[in-house]
XYZ file of C-alpha atoms in Angstrom:
738
model
C 0.000 0.000 0.000
C 2.852 2.367 0.749
C 4.170 1.673 -2.743
C 0.740 2.434 -4.194
C 0.607 5.694 -2.245
C 4.015 6.737 -3.438
C 2.980 5.840 -6.987
C -0.118 8.034 -6.710
C 1.906 10.910 -5.287
C 4.420 10.642 -8.132
C 1.570 10.457 -10.586
C 0.037 13.576 -9.095
C 3.373 15.394 -9.202
C 3.808 14.426 -12.840
C 0.371 15.750 -13.752
C 0.986 18.931 -11.802
C 4.290 19.490 -13.626
C 2.620 18.887 -16.969
C 0.006 21.470 -16.032
C 2.667 24.021 -15.119
C 4.586 23.531 -18.363
C 1.395 23.664 -20.396
C 0.306 26.902 -18.719
C 3.586 28.617 -19.602
C 3.304 27.418 -23.190
C -0.265 28.661 -23.326
C 0.822 32.080 -22.112
C 3.353 32.362 -24.935
C 0.938 31.178 -27.585
C -1.807 33.453 -26.335
C 0.297 36.511 -27.118
C 0.443 35.683 -30.824
C -2.983 34.408 -31.784
C -6.346 36.192 -32.064
C -9.370 35.876 -29.891
C -11.094 33.586 -32.363
C -8.178 31.172 -32.225
C -8.171 31.328 -28.386
C -11.859 30.430 -28.324
C -11.271 27.353 -30.466
C -8.198 26.414 -28.444
C -10.159 26.577 -25.169
C -12.839 24.295 -26.566
C -10.250 21.831 -27.727
C -8.403 22.100 -24.394
C -11.484 21.191 -22.400
C -12.051 18.057 -24.445
C -8.366 17.109 -24.328
C -8.291 17.696 -20.546
C -11.379 15.562 -20.064
C -9.837 12.729 -22.077
C -6.645 13.031 -20.063
C -8.571 12.800 -16.737
C -10.615 9.848 -17.916
C -7.469 7.936 -18.814
C -5.937 8.755 -15.469
C -9.100 7.791 -13.556
C -9.096 4.423 -15.235
C -5.549 3.834 -14.075
C -6.039 4.950 -10.483
C -9.648 3.890 -9.762
C -10.069 0.944 -12.092
C -13.504 -0.712 -11.695
C -14.892 1.994 -9.318
C -18.577 2.652 -9.957
C -19.803 6.095 -10.738
C -16.342 7.543 -11.496
C -16.838 9.925 -14.415
C -13.716 11.984 -13.978
C -15.199 14.765 -11.896
C -14.054 13.327 -8.578
C -10.450 13.048 -9.778
C -10.399 16.635 -10.914
C -11.767 17.884 -7.564
C -9.460 15.627 -5.621
C -6.474 16.728 -7.611
C -7.212 20.353 -6.999
C -7.725 19.670 -3.282
C -4.362 18.004 -3.082
C -2.783 20.895 -4.946
C -4.235 23.362 -2.499
C -3.204 21.326 0.537
C 0.335 20.837 -0.677
C 0.768 24.306 -2.192
C 1.663 22.554 -5.415
C 1.286 25.459 -7.843
C 4.702 26.714 -8.954
C 5.622 30.371 -9.029
C 5.673 30.407 -12.794
C 1.947 29.671 -12.994
C 0.626 31.907 -10.255
C -2.189 34.236 -11.232
C -3.397 32.078 -14.149
C -6.960 30.943 -14.536
C -7.683 27.278 -14.840
C -9.208 27.996 -18.270
C -5.708 28.890 -19.522
C -4.426 25.346 -19.065
C -3.045 23.556 -22.106
C -1.728 20.045 -22.291
C 0.691 18.070 -24.388
C -0.750 16.624 -27.553
C -2.533 19.849 -28.437
C -1.615 21.494 -31.792
C -1.102 24.976 -30.397
C -3.022 27.806 -32.016
C -4.393 25.775 -34.969
C -7.642 23.934 -34.139
C -8.808 20.665 -35.605
C -11.731 20.723 -37.990
C -14.270 19.788 -35.296
C -12.933 22.325 -32.811
C -13.194 24.993 -35.488
C -16.884 24.314 -35.678
C -17.184 24.376 -31.915
C -15.352 27.698 -31.715
C -17.632 29.292 -34.257
C -14.891 30.358 -36.804
C -16.035 30.054 -40.399
C -13.885 30.035 -43.558
C -14.225 33.773 -44.135
C -12.831 34.612 -40.704
C -9.911 32.208 -41.169
C -9.115 33.722 -44.559
C -9.266 37.233 -43.112
C -6.890 36.168 -40.356
C -4.530 34.736 -42.980
C -4.523 38.003 -44.912
C -3.869 39.927 -41.697
C -0.928 37.652 -40.956
C 0.454 38.127 -44.475
C 0.033 41.883 -44.230
C 1.814 41.888 -40.889
C 4.614 39.790 -42.390
C 5.029 42.185 -45.306
C 5.097 45.118 -42.904
C 7.795 43.519 -40.775
C 9.790 42.627 -43.875
C 9.565 46.175 -45.218
C 10.686 47.586 -41.891
C 13.620 45.175 -41.836
C 14.610 46.187 -45.367
C 14.572 49.875 -44.475
C 16.728 49.297 -41.413
C 19.076 47.062 -43.397
C 19.477 49.662 -46.167
C 20.654 52.314 -43.697
C 22.945 49.977 -41.781
C 24.380 48.442 -44.962
C 25.320 51.872 -46.281
C 27.136 52.628 -43.021
C 28.982 49.297 -43.230
C 30.115 50.023 -46.813
C 31.387 53.392 -45.630
C 33.461 51.627 -42.998
C 34.763 49.066 -45.513
C 35.841 51.843 -47.866
C 36.458 51.709 -51.603
C 39.690 50.072 -52.633
C 41.401 46.940 -53.835
C 38.424 44.624 -53.418
C 36.064 46.783 -55.495
C 38.652 47.294 -58.225
C 39.307 43.558 -58.408
C 35.596 42.880 -58.705
C 35.411 45.673 -61.297
C 37.751 43.862 -63.673
C 36.166 40.462 -63.023
C 32.653 41.681 -63.796
C 34.062 43.766 -66.638
C 35.043 40.545 -68.410
C 31.447 39.348 -68.199
C 30.200 42.652 -69.629
C 32.881 42.461 -72.312
C 31.533 39.041 -73.336
C 28.110 40.638 -73.849
C 29.624 43.296 -76.102
C 31.438 40.656 -78.152
C 28.251 38.612 -78.617
C 26.479 41.504 -80.341
C 29.110 41.719 -83.091
C 29.984 38.066 -83.750
C 27.221 37.139 -86.177
C 27.447 40.407 -88.100
C 31.156 39.899 -88.709
C 30.983 36.237 -89.759
C 27.838 36.503 -91.880
C 29.567 37.417 -95.190
C 31.777 34.324 -94.917
C 29.261 32.013 -93.243
C 26.674 32.623 -95.952
C 29.073 31.128 -98.514
C 29.933 28.130 -96.348
C 26.307 27.362 -95.518
C 24.629 28.538 -98.733
C 22.411 30.947 -96.820
C 19.448 32.605 -98.438
C 18.439 36.157 -97.597
C 15.744 35.054 -95.097
C 18.252 32.724 -93.422
C 20.771 35.537 -93.098
C 18.135 37.788 -91.587
C 17.137 35.153 -89.043
C 20.758 34.524 -88.096
C 21.224 38.225 -87.468
C 18.174 38.457 -85.189
C 18.471 35.143 -83.346
C 21.125 36.466 -80.966
C 18.824 39.274 -79.814
C 15.979 36.821 -79.289
C 18.251 34.578 -77.202
C 19.478 37.515 -75.129
C 15.870 38.602 -74.570
C 14.969 35.207 -73.097
C 18.207 34.998 -71.117
C 17.823 38.443 -69.553
C 14.361 37.609 -68.234
C 15.233 34.115 -66.963
C 18.620 34.824 -65.373
C 17.470 38.138 -63.934
C 14.631 36.384 -62.117
C 16.836 33.556 -60.878
C 19.537 35.899 -59.569
C 17.116 37.270 -56.975
C 16.389 33.753 -55.746
C 19.605 31.715 -55.944
C 22.229 34.470 -55.889
C 24.035 36.844 -58.241
C 27.337 34.993 -58.425
C 25.889 31.525 -58.911
C 23.444 32.647 -61.606
C 26.141 34.574 -63.460
C 28.428 31.538 -63.432
C 25.673 29.352 -64.878
C 24.742 31.836 -67.606
C 28.349 32.446 -68.659
C 29.000 28.705 -68.731
C 26.078 28.179 -71.109
C 27.362 30.996 -73.291
C 30.875 29.560 -73.404
C 29.802 25.992 -74.185
C 27.484 26.864 -77.049
C 29.823 29.521 -78.460
C 32.486 26.804 -78.595
C 30.129 24.345 -80.314
C 28.981 26.952 -82.851
C 32.554 27.202 -84.068
C 32.541 23.566 -85.217
C 28.993 22.725 -86.332
C 28.485 22.653 -90.098
C 24.767 22.929 -90.791
C 22.721 26.098 -90.711
C 20.142 24.750 -88.264
C 22.727 23.566 -85.738
C 24.671 26.833 -86.019
C 21.446 28.799 -85.528
C 20.578 26.785 -82.409
C 24.052 27.216 -80.910
C 23.982 30.979 -81.417
C 20.493 31.096 -79.888
C 21.643 29.147 -76.813
C 24.777 31.280 -76.606
C 22.601 34.402 -76.631
C 20.387 32.958 -73.890
C 23.499 32.432 -71.772
C 24.986 35.868 -72.226
C 21.581 37.523 -71.744
C 22.039 37.412 -67.981
C 25.275 39.361 -68.051
C 24.016 42.967 -68.015
C 21.211 42.615 -65.410
C 23.355 40.636 -62.979
C 26.666 42.463 -63.420
C 25.289 45.921 -62.615
C 23.201 44.688 -59.686
C 26.072 42.588 -58.332
C 28.619 45.405 -58.487
C 26.254 48.055 -57.094
C 25.855 46.058 -53.865
C 29.559 46.537 -53.083
C 29.546 50.300 -53.745
C 28.841 53.080 -51.268
C 26.383 55.796 -52.211
C 28.922 58.458 -53.223
C 30.814 56.016 -55.503
C 27.929 54.146 -57.097
C 27.030 56.299 -60.097
C 30.617 56.957 -61.121
C 31.910 53.413 -60.880
C 28.891 51.812 -62.524
C 29.540 54.186 -65.439
C 33.196 53.157 -65.537
C 32.018 49.554 -65.666
C 30.099 50.337 -68.876
C 33.418 50.852 -70.632
C 33.929 47.111 -70.817
C 31.007 46.825 -73.244
C 32.963 49.182 -75.497
C 36.124 47.125 -74.979
C 34.170 44.032 -76.051
C 33.190 45.699 -79.315
C 36.782 46.795 -79.951
C 38.033 43.268 -79.200
C 35.544 41.719 -81.642
C 36.413 44.226 -84.396
C 40.155 43.743 -83.948
C 39.921 39.940 -83.932
C 37.707 39.938 -87.030
C 40.131 42.246 -88.797
C 43.082 40.035 -87.877
C 41.558 36.581 -88.446
C 38.675 36.372 -90.909
C 40.416 37.614 -94.097
C 43.216 35.055 -93.626
C 41.759 32.079 -95.427
C 44.960 30.119 -94.882
C 43.882 29.615 -91.264
C 41.615 26.749 -92.214
C 41.427 23.065 -92.996
C 38.877 20.737 -94.471
C 38.197 17.031 -94.540
C 36.721 16.307 -97.929
C 33.681 18.299 -98.919
C 31.727 17.350 -95.794
C 33.668 19.254 -93.119
C 35.201 22.693 -93.521
C 36.820 24.821 -90.833
C 37.560 28.230 -92.277
C 39.036 31.303 -90.643
C 35.677 32.747 -89.583
C 35.194 29.728 -87.330
C 38.514 30.528 -85.664
C 37.152 34.011 -85.015
C 33.986 32.563 -83.398
C 36.187 30.412 -81.151
C 38.348 33.373 -80.111
C 35.249 35.396 -79.244
C 34.409 32.891 -76.493
C 37.613 33.734 -74.577
C 36.210 36.721 -72.575
C 33.374 34.561 -71.258
C 35.761 31.764 -70.253
C 38.076 34.268 -68.558
C 35.116 35.772 -66.677
C 34.113 32.335 -65.370
C 37.633 31.607 -64.146
C 37.943 34.968 -62.391
C 34.436 34.896 -60.923
C 35.124 31.661 -59.052
C 37.521 33.614 -56.814
C 34.929 36.249 -55.846
C 32.270 35.977 -53.108
C 28.506 36.257 -53.353
C 26.851 39.616 -52.771
C 26.520 40.122 -48.986
C 23.378 42.175 -49.593
C 21.766 39.120 -51.189
C 22.681 37.022 -48.159
C 21.225 39.571 -45.750
C 18.014 39.810 -47.762
C 17.716 36.051 -47.400
C 18.469 35.858 -43.673
C 22.079 34.549 -43.950
C 23.782 36.784 -41.419
C 27.040 34.914 -40.827
C 27.863 34.470 -44.515
C 27.245 38.176 -45.201
C 29.325 39.255 -42.189
C 32.291 37.166 -43.322
C 32.199 38.675 -46.823
C 31.936 42.238 -45.540
C 34.830 41.574 -43.200
C 36.805 40.279 -46.191
C 36.025 43.489 -48.102
C 37.081 45.623 -45.126
C 40.314 43.737 -44.442
C 41.321 43.629 -48.116
C 40.866 47.361 -48.540
C 42.549 48.267 -45.242
C 45.606 46.123 -45.967
C 45.928 47.656 -49.434
C 45.737 51.159 -47.926
C 48.394 50.399 -45.330
C 46.117 50.051 -42.285
C 46.163 46.314 -41.521
C 45.601 46.974 -37.816
C 42.113 48.382 -38.333
C 39.448 45.998 -37.082
C 36.032 45.449 -38.624
C 33.851 46.901 -35.874
C 30.486 45.533 -37.026
C 29.263 42.644 -34.895
C 25.590 42.319 -35.840
C 23.812 43.148 -39.081
C 20.105 43.422 -39.617
C 18.605 40.580 -41.668
C 15.248 40.563 -43.393
C 12.442 38.430 -41.963
C 12.008 35.256 -44.008
C 8.910 33.304 -44.905
C 9.148 29.556 -44.356
C 8.993 28.065 -47.853
C 10.403 24.618 -47.120
C 8.426 21.557 -48.084
C 9.372 18.329 -46.331
C 8.773 15.506 -48.796
C 10.414 12.800 -46.709
C 13.427 10.646 -47.394
C 11.408 8.041 -49.243
C 10.473 10.444 -52.058
C 12.127 9.723 -55.411
C 14.892 12.108 -56.483
C 13.097 13.211 -59.631
C 10.017 14.128 -57.583
C 12.140 16.163 -55.193
C 13.772 17.990 -58.099
C 10.429 18.593 -59.745
C 9.084 20.038 -56.516
C 12.162 22.244 -56.109
C 11.933 23.539 -59.678
C 8.194 24.124 -59.356
C 8.710 26.041 -56.126
C 11.532 28.070 -57.673
C 9.383 28.900 -60.695
C 6.557 30.129 -58.485
C 8.995 32.229 -56.446
C 10.477 33.846 -59.563
C 7.046 34.489 -61.043
C 5.779 35.956 -57.770
C 8.798 38.254 -57.642
C 8.158 39.360 -61.224
C 4.537 40.140 -60.408
C 5.721 42.200 -57.440
C 7.493 44.530 -59.906
C 3.995 45.523 -61.090
C 2.573 45.889 -57.587
C 0.942 49.278 -56.790
C 4.135 50.479 -55.120
C 6.295 49.999 -58.244
C 3.718 49.987 -61.050
C 4.151 53.580 -62.171
C 7.940 53.361 -62.021
C 7.959 50.114 -63.988
C 5.717 51.426 -66.759
C 7.792 54.587 -67.080
C 11.010 52.610 -67.199
C 9.530 50.284 -69.821
C 8.757 53.255 -72.049
C 12.229 54.771 -71.621
C 14.033 51.451 -72.213
C 11.931 50.693 -75.290
C 12.390 54.121 -76.890
C 16.127 54.139 -76.244
C 16.656 50.632 -77.584
C 14.393 51.083 -80.613
C 16.293 54.153 -81.796
C 19.809 53.098 -80.791
C 19.884 49.563 -82.191
C 17.821 50.544 -85.220
C 20.249 53.305 -86.174
C 23.464 51.429 -85.322
C 22.454 48.643 -87.748
C 21.021 51.098 -90.274
C 24.321 53.004 -90.495
C 26.424 50.033 -91.766
C 23.661 49.021 -94.171
C 23.570 52.539 -95.544
C 27.344 52.480 -95.921
C 27.074 49.212 -97.882
C 24.365 50.733 -100.041
C 26.544 53.746 -100.810
C 29.438 51.421 -101.616
C 27.266 49.501 -104.070
C 26.171 52.712 -105.716
C 29.764 53.834 -106.104
C 30.742 50.395 -107.395
C 27.921 50.433 -109.917
C 29.017 53.858 -111.142
C 32.367 52.334 -112.186
C 30.829 49.540 -114.251
C 32.315 49.185 -117.761
C 29.941 48.419 -120.625
C 31.011 46.663 -123.863
C 28.635 46.395 -126.840
C 28.755 44.200 -129.975
C 32.326 43.043 -129.449
C 33.706 40.077 -131.395
C 36.422 38.014 -129.754
C 38.049 34.978 -131.414
C 40.815 32.553 -130.300
C 41.575 34.457 -127.100
C 42.466 32.961 -123.715
C 41.125 34.778 -120.662
C 43.157 33.858 -117.544
C 42.776 37.029 -115.487
C 40.036 38.349 -113.237
C 36.972 39.784 -114.938
C 35.151 42.258 -112.709
C 32.328 44.800 -112.831
C 31.624 44.603 -116.551
C 28.568 44.361 -118.780
C 28.893 42.773 -122.246
C 25.952 43.156 -124.622
C 25.400 41.465 -128.003
C 28.913 40.067 -128.072
C 30.195 37.119 -130.120
C 32.850 34.771 -128.755
C 34.310 32.076 -131.009
C 36.782 29.411 -129.872
C 37.733 31.385 -126.746
C 39.054 29.921 -123.509
C 38.156 31.139 -120.025
C 40.595 29.377 -117.667
C 41.632 29.701 -114.008
C 39.898 32.983 -113.437
C 37.393 34.727 -111.200
C 34.314 36.482 -112.425
C 32.856 39.104 -110.132
C 29.787 41.137 -111.014
C 29.958 40.125 -114.658
C 26.874 40.256 -116.891
C 26.650 38.918 -120.466
C 23.458 39.854 -122.314
C 22.256 38.609 -125.726
C 25.678 37.141 -126.482
C 26.825 34.093 -128.479
C 29.442 31.584 -127.252
C 30.521 29.056 -129.900
C 33.085 26.297 -129.330
C 34.269 27.986 -126.171
C 35.903 26.355 -123.151
C 35.314 27.299 -119.497
C 37.625 25.686 -116.927
C 38.170 26.250 -113.182
C 35.886 29.276 -112.921
C 34.891 30.874 -109.618
C 32.139 33.440 -109.889
C 30.070 35.778 -107.759
C 27.154 37.916 -108.867
C 27.740 36.747 -112.447
C 24.917 36.003 -114.911
C 24.417 35.096 -118.571
C 21.098 36.536 -119.795
C 19.488 35.518 -123.114
C 22.750 33.968 -124.293
C 23.341 31.043 -126.679
C 26.012 28.372 -126.067
C 26.975 26.148 -129.014
C 29.406 23.213 -128.597
C 30.732 24.714 -125.376
C 32.350 22.770 -122.523
C 32.126 23.748 -118.821
C 34.700 21.909 -116.681
C 35.123 22.386 -112.912
C 33.124 25.613 -112.746
C 30.430 27.050 -110.511
C 28.450 28.393 -113.475
C 25.337 26.524 -112.485
C 22.121 26.550 -114.443
C 20.600 29.334 -112.319
C 23.319 31.677 -113.604
C 22.149 31.044 -117.166
C 18.991 33.144 -117.342
C 16.793 32.420 -120.392
C 19.801 31.000 -122.192
C 20.009 28.173 -124.767
C 22.464 25.290 -124.635
C 23.170 23.507 -127.924
C 25.522 20.504 -127.808
C 27.100 21.918 -124.657
C 28.362 19.900 -121.671
C 28.971 20.449 -117.932
C 31.651 18.239 -116.329
C 32.777 18.063 -112.668
C 30.889 21.081 -111.469
C 32.124 22.611 -108.225
C 29.997 21.546 -105.290
C 28.802 23.458 -102.266
C 29.223 27.106 -101.438
C 32.608 28.740 -101.631
C 34.337 31.443 -99.622
C 34.046 34.887 -101.148
C 36.913 35.768 -103.421
C 39.723 38.092 -102.496
C 38.025 41.117 -104.033
C 35.611 41.136 -101.078
C 38.435 41.766 -98.620
C 38.257 45.512 -98.989
C 34.576 45.528 -98.073
C 35.252 43.204 -95.122
C 38.002 45.440 -93.819
C 35.681 48.420 -94.166
C 32.962 46.713 -92.096
C 35.443 45.895 -89.333
C 36.947 49.358 -89.443
C 33.554 51.091 -89.257
C 32.530 48.937 -86.297
C 35.856 49.643 -84.605
C 35.444 53.402 -85.011
C 31.789 53.343 -83.959
C 32.658 51.436 -80.788
C 35.705 53.545 -79.975
C 33.634 56.713 -80.406
C 31.710 55.973 -77.198
C 34.869 56.445 -75.110
C 34.415 60.226 -74.618
C 30.757 59.701 -73.681
C 31.739 57.053 -71.147
C 34.306 59.321 -69.528
C 31.975 62.336 -69.357
C 29.082 60.312 -67.937
C 31.316 58.700 -65.297
C 32.689 62.050 -64.110
C 29.318 63.837 -64.050
C 26.903 61.073 -63.025
C 27.103 61.834 -59.306
C 27.362 65.585 -59.850
C 24.392 66.419 -62.078
C 22.229 63.387 -61.319
C 20.911 60.431 -63.269
C 17.806 62.104 -64.704
C 19.605 65.127 -66.105
C 22.227 62.889 -67.649
C 19.604 60.628 -69.209
C 17.309 63.366 -70.489
C 20.122 65.646 -71.663
C 21.918 62.937 -73.600
C 18.640 61.796 -75.190
C 17.802 65.334 -76.333
C 21.237 65.845 -77.899
C 21.003 62.429 -79.585
C 17.580 63.418 -80.921
C 19.006 66.609 -82.421
C 21.933 64.701 -83.976
C 19.465 62.466 -85.844
C 18.509 65.372 -88.121
C 22.082 65.523 -89.425
C 21.454 62.141 -91.053
C 19.882 63.909 -94.002
C 23.350 65.240 -94.882
C 24.912 61.765 -94.954
C 25.318 61.368 -98.705
C 28.789 59.844 -98.676
C 30.571 56.995 -96.979
C 32.808 59.225 -94.861
C 29.848 61.378 -93.780
C 27.880 58.337 -92.604
C 30.867 57.074 -90.594
C 31.230 60.468 -88.914
C 27.518 60.564 -88.048
C 27.694 57.020 -86.651
C 30.538 58.032 -84.341
C 28.709 61.200 -83.259
C 25.494 59.388 -82.435
C 27.271 56.589 -80.541
C 29.400 58.995 -78.513
C 26.377 61.020 -77.388
C 23.883 58.243 -76.742
C 26.195 56.153 -74.541
C 25.690 58.621 -71.680
C 21.961 57.867 -71.783
C 22.608 54.145 -71.496
C 24.954 54.609 -68.548
C 22.424 56.782 -66.707
C 19.640 54.306 -67.484
C 21.647 51.392 -66.093
C 22.416 53.258 -62.861
C 18.826 54.428 -62.494
C 17.438 50.910 -62.974
C 19.734 49.523 -60.286
C 18.731 52.187 -57.764
C 14.970 52.308 -58.339
C 14.228 48.752 -57.216
C 14.917 47.007 -53.883
C 17.543 44.302 -53.597
C 15.097 41.389 -53.611
C 13.596 42.588 -56.918
C 16.577 44.328 -58.515
C 17.806 41.751 -61.018
C 14.252 40.616 -61.764
C 13.240 44.137 -62.783
C 16.540 44.782 -64.575
C 16.270 41.484 -66.456
C 12.706 42.196 -67.558
C 13.588 45.700 -68.769
C 16.657 44.396 -70.575
C 14.522 41.714 -72.253
C 12.154 44.449 -73.404
C 15.209 46.309 -74.695
C 16.168 43.362 -76.924
C 12.607 43.077 -78.234
C 12.700 46.760 -79.151
C 16.074 46.172 -80.822
C 14.607 43.452 -83.046
C 11.721 45.729 -84.051
C 14.017 48.689 -84.656
C 16.453 46.700 -86.787
C 13.650 45.174 -88.862
C 11.927 48.510 -89.488
C 14.976 50.710 -90.079
C 16.790 48.357 -92.453
C 13.682 48.007 -94.622
C 14.103 51.653 -95.664
C 17.742 51.355 -96.755
C 18.048 52.750 -100.282
C 14.435 53.967 -100.233
C 14.306 56.997 -97.945
C 16.100 58.536 -94.982
C 13.099 60.463 -93.720
C 11.366 57.539 -92.021
C 14.398 56.364 -89.963
C 15.119 59.975 -88.973
C 11.550 60.574 -87.796
C 11.310 57.256 -85.967
C 14.634 57.687 -84.167
C 14.156 61.330 -83.224
C 10.567 60.762 -82.107
C 11.520 57.802 -79.908
C 14.415 59.693 -78.325
C 12.274 62.784 -77.688
C 9.595 60.667 -76.009
C 12.215 58.873 -73.933
C 13.805 62.106 -72.708
C 10.395 63.544 -71.745
C 9.383 60.429 -69.798
C 12.783 60.233 -68.105
C 12.141 63.532 -66.359
C 9.034 62.024 -64.740
C 11.089 59.369 -62.944
C 12.327 59.882 -59.366
C 15.931 61.022 -58.910
C 18.060 58.495 -57.023
C 21.278 60.459 -56.588
C 22.353 60.635 -52.963
C 20.033 57.862 -51.812
C 21.023 54.630 -50.125
C 20.568 51.448 -52.102
C 17.073 50.183 -51.353
């Protein structure tokens, strides 16, 4: 019996302790839940308490008649009062506040919800209130973090670390500049290798912009979720791999796909690079150094022009295996253009993630270590290694629990599918937040400015070279020699025939051997007992001609070059197969294209320097609007571009002025959006920029050789609208990074 008594005392003590612990837990929960949830919790508590007492009564008074649990509860309370069993931690609490183990705190079961009287509408309203409270706390955290982060960057200073990151990210931006020029430079040679038609050439020229449009949107969204550094490494890796493959593939379709995938990869460069670098820059340095970073896009264009000039015209840098595989010099150029991207990947592996990204995602320790690294690197380089990083705690932004526990037994492909689905929803939700009421007006204004700038800039920069080519063709046509009713007999032609028109001629027993025909036209002529051997031709046609007893051996004078001509007892033997590289007479035009691109790219250097020095002095909006207005005025000088040299000068003028607008627009985009939406917004706007580029190029080039008035009006109108809308945007100079 003594043992039974001790057992009951221990049992009572255990229950009393459980009550005390449950009361403390209830007190903590009660502070965070609403009255409706408390009502449901009380109902559930009473039923749980009753079940607990009934189980205990069965153990202690097994078989006793009339025991319904009420006696045990009264007896227990009597014992508590006699022994003074209530602990200090539970004094002053009502018995209704008791909560016991097994209860799911604050969230009632379905039946208790009915008992508590909460319907679905009330629960949904509570959920919205909780979400609103969460957003409010997160916004407050972001505001506090922005101020503290600026102070930390001031303490870290600007020095060796930022300059190292400047050159690393500059390589990535340089790769973007190279990508724009690659297809344009290789197209004259690639069209011969791949027998490209005019529609195919047009698609190849636009496919890079389409790829960059997709890449900017995708990588920009991902960078806000998985990190700037990691996303940039992935995008540059895709660019490098497919740029490498495009150098070796032979068919048009495979080359088109590789350039598309390469464009998708490099599309993430601009949105991520500017956002990434801005999060290491203090407020007074941000505008200037982001403008200096833009210079690497110019360096990329210069690199591409120089490599094309040095490599493509050298046809000796090639090999071929039969007629099936050819590797000409333009493929070497494509391979060399992948080097900046590869170098950027190698250098980026040595750099840390953005600490601002870590803080926005609640990773305090990782961000602190990186900021300490920035501080120590700069202090050692400045000769103050003894200075200690004084920051001990940094504000982090409140996080929403987005983890989904699928269990260890779930198949790997299901886990990956769930992860990718969750990531997609996060990216899409972040994109929708860019159009939330808080940012809607800013986003629409920025869309208009980006579109107008891109439409005019890319449209004109492609229109200029096409106009130069058109003027070259006109000049070339003006030097055409015309021969009429000539009679040539027993003559051997073994020299280049170029830019001539022969009408109503008669050729008897003549030999055309080992020669090149360029822009040759024979009209209404007679060829009798003639011999054509080893002929390479371009833009050469025989119209309404008659061939009698004539032999064609190892030539590319295919039937489509004989327009409405008659063949009498004439034979074609061993015709040349496939498409051939352009002959040497095209080299001058190729050099001119590379030289014009080189000058046009180099011309932006003064604009880069001016914008970098004045960005933080006159502000982003004045820089953007002022440069756009001057660019608009310069468009009207296009009407005076009637010569090749005049068009080159106008191209350089327009590029040098408009680059300041682009620099200001990049800085403004970085500073207008908060860190958790920065690359998403930048990527979307950059994708819109590429779409506008495709439209501008298609529209402007369609008027080449027809009229200058339409391109002038389109470009000037777009720039004027962009400058007007830019003044409606908020100025961000002197503000901390949101």
